[in-house]
Tab-separated table of C-alpha atoms in Angstrom:
chain	number	residue	atom	x	y	z
A	1	UNK	CA	-11.435	-5.519	11.415
A	2	UNK	CA	-8.972	-7.522	13.417
A	3	UNK	CA	-8.234	-9.711	10.353
A	4	UNK	CA	-7.451	-6.574	8.205
A	5	UNK	CA	-5.223	-5.376	11.032
A	6	UNK	CA	-3.218	-8.616	11.025
A	7	UNK	CA	-2.842	-8.506	7.220
A	8	UNK	CA	-1.355	-4.813	7.443
A	9	UNK	CA	0.928	-5.809	10.128
A	10	UNK	CA	1.998	-8.845	8.114
A	11	UNK	CA	2.714	-6.886	5.052
A	12	UNK	CA	4.555	-4.113	7.374
A	13	UNK	CA	6.798	-6.960	8.614
A	14	UNK	CA	7.436	-8.250	5.227
A	15	UNK	CA	8.372	-4.845	3.975
A	16	UNK	CA	10.743	-4.443	6.886
A	17	UNK	CA	12.386	-7.831	6.750
A	18	UNK	CA	11.663	-9.153	3.238
A	19	UNK	CA	14.489	-9.850	0.740
A	20	UNK	CA	12.715	-9.548	-2.569
A	21	UNK	CA	12.331	-5.845	-3.706
A	22	UNK	CA	9.943	-6.866	-6.385
A	23	UNK	CA	7.665	-8.566	-4.087
A	24	UNK	CA	7.999	-5.775	-1.444
A	25	UNK	CA	6.789	-3.267	-4.267
A	26	UNK	CA	3.896	-5.657	-5.112
A	27	UNK	CA	2.876	-5.765	-1.506
A	28	UNK	CA	3.197	-2.138	-0.879
A	29	UNK	CA	1.213	-1.361	-4.254
A	30	UNK	CA	-1.618	-3.754	-3.078
A	31	UNK	CA	-1.847	-2.414	0.229
A	32	UNK	CA	-1.866	1.187	-0.768
A	33	UNK	CA	-4.462	0.480	-3.496
A	34	UNK	CA	-6.653	-1.068	-0.744
A	35	UNK	CA	-6.251	2.152	1.309
A	36	UNK	CA	-7.123	4.197	-1.753
A	37	UNK	CA	-10.218	2.256	-2.656
A	38	UNK	CA	-11.295	2.211	0.961
A	39	UNK	CA	-10.952	5.957	1.172
A	40	UNK	CA	-12.880	6.577	-2.149
A	41	UNK	CA	-15.697	4.217	-1.336
A	42	UNK	CA	-16.016	5.682	2.169
A	43	UNK	CA	-16.226	9.052	0.670
A	44	UNK	CA	-18.728	8.259	-2.059
A	45	UNK	CA	-20.897	6.406	0.482
A	46	UNK	CA	-20.462	9.076	3.068
A	47	UNK	CA	-19.538	6.222	5.581
A	48	UNK	CA	-16.915	6.567	8.336
A	49	UNK	CA	-16.404	2.995	9.505
A	50	UNK	CA	-12.928	3.464	11.029
A	51	UNK	CA	-11.128	6.629	11.721
A	52	UNK	CA	-7.538	6.765	10.526
A	53	UNK	CA	-5.059	6.628	13.487
A	54	UNK	CA	-8.033	5.728	15.809
A	55	UNK	CA	-8.012	8.344	18.536
A	56	UNK	CA	-4.467	9.264	18.480
A	57	UNK	CA	-5.360	12.079	16.040
A	58	UNK	CA	-7.075	13.869	19.005
A	59	UNK	CA	-3.757	14.180	20.805
A	60	UNK	CA	-2.010	15.849	17.907
A	61	UNK	CA	-1.713	19.473	17.281
A	62	UNK	CA	-3.255	19.259	13.846
A	63	UNK	CA	-6.826	19.667	12.465
A	64	UNK	CA	-8.607	16.564	11.149
A	65	UNK	CA	-8.510	18.016	7.534
A	66	UNK	CA	-4.594	18.439	7.892
A	67	UNK	CA	-4.358	14.862	9.264
A	68	UNK	CA	-6.549	13.569	6.457
A	69	UNK	CA	-4.440	15.388	3.675
A	70	UNK	CA	-1.265	13.950	5.117
A	71	UNK	CA	-2.598	10.519	5.215
A	72	UNK	CA	-3.954	10.797	1.555
A	73	UNK	CA	-0.307	12.264	0.483
A	74	UNK	CA	1.446	9.174	2.241
A	75	UNK	CA	-0.908	6.600	0.488
A	76	UNK	CA	-0.420	8.460	-2.893
A	77	UNK	CA	3.320	8.296	-2.362
A	78	UNK	CA	3.167	4.572	-1.502
A	79	UNK	CA	0.942	3.861	-4.472
A	80	UNK	CA	2.744	5.839	-7.096
A	81	UNK	CA	6.270	5.003	-5.900
A	82	UNK	CA	5.686	1.163	-5.742
A	83	UNK	CA	3.675	1.361	-9.176
A	84	UNK	CA	6.664	3.303	-10.779
A	85	UNK	CA	9.217	0.795	-9.511
A	86	UNK	CA	7.129	-2.057	-10.793
A	87	UNK	CA	6.690	-0.317	-14.191
A	88	UNK	CA	10.551	0.311	-14.510
A	89	UNK	CA	11.445	-3.325	-13.554
A	90	UNK	CA	8.862	-4.587	-16.060
A	91	UNK	CA	10.008	-2.228	-18.760
A	92	UNK	CA	13.819	-3.356	-18.044
A	93	UNK	CA	12.583	-7.019	-18.706
A	94	UNK	CA	11.898	-6.133	-22.247
A	95	UNK	CA	9.569	-7.749	-24.750
A	96	UNK	CA	6.488	-7.309	-22.657
A	97	UNK	CA	7.405	-10.446	-20.581
A	98	UNK	CA	7.090	-10.219	-16.695
A	99	UNK	CA	10.602	-10.101	-15.012
A	100	UNK	CA	11.793	-13.552	-13.658
A	101	UNK	CA	11.296	-12.263	-10.271
A	102	UNK	CA	7.552	-12.213	-10.433
A	103	UNK	CA	7.518	-16.010	-11.240
A	104	UNK	CA	6.089	-18.105	-8.240
A	105	UNK	CA	8.039	-21.097	-9.637
A	106	UNK	CA	11.060	-22.215	-7.803
A	107	UNK	CA	12.647	-23.781	-10.680
């Protein structure tokens, strides 16, 4: 769990300080898809390994259902928004090729 937390923090810092909007969208798309898969798997398996927001949700004036719905909405917003940005950029590149920004090559 600690390693996952560090990855989430690293991606958050990259989203705040990164310079390449394409790679920021890729990072957000990847992270939000992981959140979605985790949520779906935990619902299917009926396993609650890690409560979202930890114990902070107990101090909020909302029910667990409201907090869960809000978190799902945020994850869907991140997933669909970053996915739409990536598809738009890909379609702008034309001819089915990936945009130059997706290349890991420096030359």
